[in-house]
Amino acid sequence: MTATIIDGRAVARRMQAEIQTGADQVASRLGRRPGLGVVLVGDDPASAMYVRMKQRACERVGIQSSASLLPASAAQAEVENAVRAFNDDADIDGILVQLPLPDSIDEEAVLNEISLSKDVDGIHPVNLGRLGMRGRNPTFTPATPTGVMRLIAESGIELSGKEAVVIGRSNIVGLPIALMLTNADATVTRCHSRTVDLPMVTRRADIVVAAVGQPELVKADWLKPGAVVIDVGSNSLPDPTSDKGYRYVGDVDFEQARDVAGWLTKVPGGVGPMTITMLLANTLKAAQA
Ligand code: NDP
């Protein structure tokens, strides 16, 4: 079997064109563009790069972005005040607090400050709680998991009654993906570093989502033939043959998995472009509300 590749770049491109049209409509209706406020604390190069990528994507679709850049030494009150300033700013529709925050900062206290109507990253504890409760609707859901769900939906894959396995249980990726798959009526098993015999668990899954951070962990013989495999992982490996000296790989061994899976995402070009796109989509939705 050769897997059908789920092309995240193509879906993201199409969605971003629609977001651009929506942002233009907001601009003519409100006399201002949709606005995203970004809070970045410290000088972690990966976080700074993610913020730059998100700001560039905003520019491309006509969303205005403002950044509050604070040093790693910032006090708890300064970080919370940066969030409050965006809450009070009528030109800002959505707020993104780039995680992780420095260890000295109480992350939950900061996230609690985000106005629910501006929580476009879906990580306010109330929104994550609502995602896990029956009959409750979060104002927004987190970007990466929402992107994963969108890729599955775009591929026409039915989730109801299917066996899904999510590897990884982080607050921003693994946990919300498991909740969203459950809400879509899949039967979900959540795996983590203490799971015994992970391949045995994944082999029974119709849908495998890997959000681990371990390069090419998931091998061909971990998969049921025909399974839908969504690779969230983004790991850089040294590669002297590349100009940059490194290359990105996912948590799934792509070359092996493509011979067994029915559907498969690539890294790069799968979930990554969808993460930014869902943040843009949520910011537009906040501006339209
Ligand atoms: P975390 O490090 O926060 O969580 C990793 C999870 O994987 C934990 O739950 C951990 O278990 C589990 N885990 C680690 N090793 C193993 C193992 N050998 N077997 C089974 N489970 C294991 O990472 P994130 O959730 O933030 O990110 C996961 C991956 O997704 C990373 O590669 C990250 O770069 C990528 N990512 C990609 C995005 C995108 O847009 N494409 C966006 C966000 C993240 P335990 O809980 O027991 O420690």
XYZ file of C-alpha atoms and ligand atoms in Angstrom:
337
model
C 0.000 0.000 0.000
C 1.243 3.520 -0.713
C -0.263 6.148 1.549
C -2.159 9.147 0.227
C -0.198 12.175 1.380
C -2.269 14.789 3.215
C -0.880 18.086 1.924
C -0.965 20.608 4.765
C 0.627 23.323 2.622
C -2.157 23.138 0.031
C -4.922 23.259 2.660
C -3.147 26.119 4.468
C -2.720 28.096 1.208
C -6.409 27.756 0.381
C -7.497 28.719 3.890
C -5.129 31.695 4.010
C -6.622 33.060 0.774
C -10.072 32.871 2.417
C -8.735 34.497 5.605
C -7.289 37.348 3.516
C -10.700 37.983 1.963
C -12.301 37.899 5.422
C -9.672 40.301 6.814
C -10.371 42.746 3.938
C -14.094 42.595 4.744
C -13.397 43.296 8.435
C -11.208 46.246 7.398
C -13.985 47.814 5.323
C -16.615 47.187 8.007
C -14.615 48.271 11.083
C -12.177 50.715 9.497
C -9.299 48.710 10.920
C -7.673 45.362 10.235
C -8.070 42.333 12.557
C -5.367 42.583 15.232
C -3.207 39.970 16.979
C -1.254 40.856 20.136
C 1.763 38.655 20.824
C 3.511 38.382 24.190
C 7.042 36.978 24.022
C 9.126 36.686 27.185
C 12.858 35.890 27.123
C 15.269 35.210 24.306
C 14.693 31.564 23.398
C 15.676 31.476 19.678
C 13.012 28.899 18.724
C 10.237 30.957 20.378
C 11.517 34.135 18.689
C 11.512 32.323 15.333
C 7.927 31.048 15.843
C 6.786 34.577 16.704
C 8.484 36.002 13.578
C 6.839 33.310 11.428
C 3.419 34.075 12.931
C 3.887 37.829 12.414
C 4.950 37.329 8.794
C 1.904 35.135 8.193
C -0.315 37.867 9.719
C 1.176 40.389 7.299
C 0.537 38.101 4.320
C -3.193 37.834 5.054
C -3.772 41.417 6.174
C -3.911 40.891 9.930
C -2.127 43.571 11.917
C 0.163 42.251 14.656
C 1.705 43.963 17.674
C 4.325 42.374 19.878
C 5.093 42.935 23.531
C 8.679 41.745 23.929
C 9.806 41.302 27.510
C 13.215 40.203 28.863
C 13.666 36.839 30.586
C 14.080 38.808 33.827
C 10.548 40.294 33.543
C 8.490 40.129 36.737
C 5.216 38.177 36.915
C 3.257 41.447 37.123
C 4.917 42.822 33.974
C 3.951 39.746 31.958
C 0.376 39.814 33.267
C 0.198 43.567 32.554
C 1.283 42.956 28.950
C -1.669 40.566 28.557
C -4.057 43.032 30.258
C -2.910 45.839 27.951
C -3.905 43.726 24.930
C -7.224 42.835 26.645
C -7.959 46.565 26.920
C -6.789 47.452 23.399
C -9.797 47.788 21.080
C -7.576 47.250 18.023
C -6.499 43.813 19.287
C -8.904 40.912 18.640
C -6.693 38.007 19.664
C -3.839 37.395 22.107
C -1.034 34.892 21.748
C 1.269 34.199 24.694
C 4.232 32.354 23.204
C 5.042 29.304 25.327
C 7.098 28.162 27.099
C 7.440 31.089 29.506
C 10.615 31.310 31.622
C 10.555 29.046 34.709
C 10.319 32.090 36.980
C 6.873 32.939 35.553
C 3.635 31.311 36.735
C 2.251 30.231 33.353
C -1.279 29.475 34.529
C -1.638 32.893 36.187
C -0.592 34.568 32.910
C -2.943 32.455 30.768
C -5.784 33.154 33.212
C -5.424 36.864 32.390
C -6.290 36.394 28.700
C -9.817 37.568 27.967
C -11.810 34.494 26.823
C -13.065 36.419 23.795
C -9.441 37.079 22.734
C -8.018 33.599 23.521
C -7.262 32.795 19.868
C -4.670 30.192 20.865
C -7.332 28.343 22.880
C -5.029 27.842 25.870
C -6.896 29.691 28.611
C -7.533 27.032 31.303
C -11.305 27.668 31.035
C -11.258 27.007 27.287
C -9.187 23.828 27.675
C -11.533 22.721 30.480
C -14.601 23.388 28.353
C -13.045 21.331 25.540
C -13.006 18.341 27.887
C -16.560 18.788 29.232
C -19.755 17.500 27.687
C -22.077 20.198 26.370
C -19.609 23.066 26.823
C -18.132 25.095 23.997
C -14.730 26.760 24.213
C -14.564 30.204 22.574
C -11.493 28.955 20.679
C -9.554 25.699 20.397
C -5.740 25.434 20.260
C -4.111 26.003 16.892
C -2.119 22.801 16.306
C -4.885 20.387 17.386
C -7.453 22.366 15.389
C -5.144 22.116 12.380
C -4.875 18.345 12.861
C -8.672 18.026 12.960
C -9.013 20.198 9.870
C -6.543 18.048 7.901
C -8.487 14.915 8.855
C -11.785 16.556 7.866
C -10.376 17.893 4.568
C -9.311 14.349 3.682
C -12.882 13.126 4.144
C -11.881 10.709 6.904
C -14.754 9.551 9.126
C -13.853 9.541 12.844
C -17.019 8.287 14.502
C -16.479 4.871 16.099
C -12.831 4.682 15.009
C -9.938 3.676 17.277
C -7.541 6.602 17.681
C -4.213 6.643 19.488
C -2.529 9.908 20.438
C 1.133 9.674 21.443
C 1.983 12.626 23.714
C -0.119 14.368 26.366
C 1.154 17.961 26.526
C -1.300 20.714 27.412
C -0.999 22.464 24.058
C -0.825 19.491 21.679
C -1.465 15.917 22.868
C -4.176 16.615 25.461
C -6.403 18.845 23.280
C -6.001 16.541 20.251
C -7.211 13.603 22.367
C -10.172 15.663 23.598
C -11.100 16.824 20.092
C -10.927 13.276 18.703
C -13.152 12.113 21.579
C -15.596 14.937 20.815
C -15.642 13.682 17.206
C -16.777 10.282 18.572
C -13.520 8.381 18.098
C -12.466 5.981 20.865
C -9.195 7.457 22.064
C -6.171 5.977 23.815
C -3.628 8.468 25.124
C -0.015 7.301 25.239
C 3.039 8.861 26.864
C 6.566 8.083 27.998
C 5.375 5.490 30.531
C 3.180 3.558 28.101
C 4.233 -0.081 28.022
C 4.608 -1.642 24.543
C 3.633 1.405 22.531
C 3.798 -0.433 19.164
C 1.206 -2.927 20.420
C -1.140 -0.038 21.258
C -0.616 1.874 17.994
C -1.065 -1.282 15.863
C -4.739 -1.455 16.743
C -5.413 2.183 15.789
C -7.318 3.397 12.747
C -5.885 6.851 13.449
C -2.463 7.551 14.955
C -1.443 11.072 15.962
C 2.209 11.394 16.958
C 3.051 14.456 19.086
C 6.144 13.313 20.889
C 9.301 15.170 19.881
C 11.279 11.959 19.117
C 12.652 11.825 15.567
C 11.167 9.008 13.447
C 9.965 7.061 16.495
C 6.939 5.455 14.809
C 7.974 2.634 12.474
C 6.119 0.699 9.797
C 5.451 -2.280 12.054
C 3.755 0.012 14.622
C 0.940 0.680 12.169
C -2.198 -1.120 11.095
C -2.327 -1.296 7.284
C -4.435 1.569 5.954
C -4.215 3.663 9.149
C -4.459 7.447 9.067
C -1.156 8.782 10.427
C -0.832 12.422 11.460
C 2.699 13.502 12.343
C 2.817 16.591 14.564
C 6.499 16.183 15.457
C 9.042 18.715 14.331
C 12.597 17.641 15.070
C 15.822 18.954 13.543
C 18.508 16.414 12.688
C 22.088 17.223 11.588
C 22.370 16.857 7.788
C 25.688 17.791 6.161
C 24.087 17.390 2.692
C 21.681 20.271 3.354
C 22.718 23.944 2.938
C 21.539 24.694 6.457
C 23.398 21.714 7.947
C 20.186 20.248 9.323
C 16.797 18.974 8.222
C 13.417 18.601 9.845
C 11.854 15.210 10.439
C 8.682 14.210 12.219
C 7.960 11.677 14.934
C 7.024 9.136 12.250
C 9.514 7.358 9.992
C 7.959 8.711 6.809
C 9.693 6.427 4.305
C 8.635 3.339 6.269
C 5.141 4.531 7.117
C 4.184 5.452 3.544
C 4.220 1.750 2.582
C 1.742 0.790 5.314
C -0.443 3.809 6.127
C -3.553 4.702 4.143
C -3.141 8.436 4.803
C -0.029 10.244 5.989
C 1.177 13.801 6.636
C 4.671 15.001 5.756
C 7.193 16.913 7.860
C 7.681 19.638 6.848
C 4.519 20.473 4.920
C 1.869 18.722 7.009
C 0.667 19.962 10.388
C 3.151 22.872 10.667
C 1.525 25.180 8.061
C -1.880 24.416 9.593
C -0.826 25.591 13.074
C -0.185 29.139 11.895
C -3.238 29.089 9.649
C -5.570 28.140 12.502
C -4.166 30.982 14.615
C -4.938 33.392 11.744
C -8.405 31.859 11.313
C -9.156 32.262 15.029
C -7.952 35.881 14.992
C -10.243 36.637 12.063
C -13.134 34.882 13.850
C -12.501 37.033 16.946
C -12.568 40.188 14.803
C -15.796 39.090 13.112
C -17.575 38.353 16.419
P 6.206 17.911 24.956
O 7.672 17.642 25.146
O 5.535 18.924 25.807
O 5.405 16.532 25.127
C 5.894 15.349 24.577
C 4.982 14.210 24.959
O 5.496 13.027 24.367
C 4.874 13.961 26.459
O 3.550 13.682 26.805
C 5.779 12.742 26.687
O 5.331 11.879 27.711
C 5.617 12.018 25.359
N 6.795 11.195 25.057
C 8.098 11.558 25.064
N 8.882 10.529 24.713
C 8.057 9.482 24.476
C 8.253 8.139 24.063
N 9.487 7.657 23.820
N 7.175 7.347 23.918
C 5.932 7.813 24.154
N 5.671 9.089 24.531
C 6.726 9.909 24.700
O 6.049 18.255 23.412
P 4.866 19.020 22.628
O 3.582 18.338 22.862
O 4.970 20.479 22.851
O 5.333 18.765 21.123
C 5.381 17.455 20.581
C 6.039 17.518 19.214
O 5.226 18.322 18.369
C 7.412 18.184 19.178
O 8.189 17.567 18.172
C 7.126 19.616 18.786
O 8.225 20.237 18.136
C 5.988 19.382 17.824
N 5.111 20.528 17.642
C 4.783 20.828 16.361
C 3.933 21.854 16.092
C 3.588 22.110 14.681
O 2.996 23.136 14.411
N 3.918 21.203 13.767
C 3.363 22.699 17.153
C 3.704 22.253 18.487
C 4.566 21.200 18.705
P 5.248 12.323 29.266
O 4.007 13.160 29.379
O 5.152 11.045 29.985
O 6.502 13.099 29.542
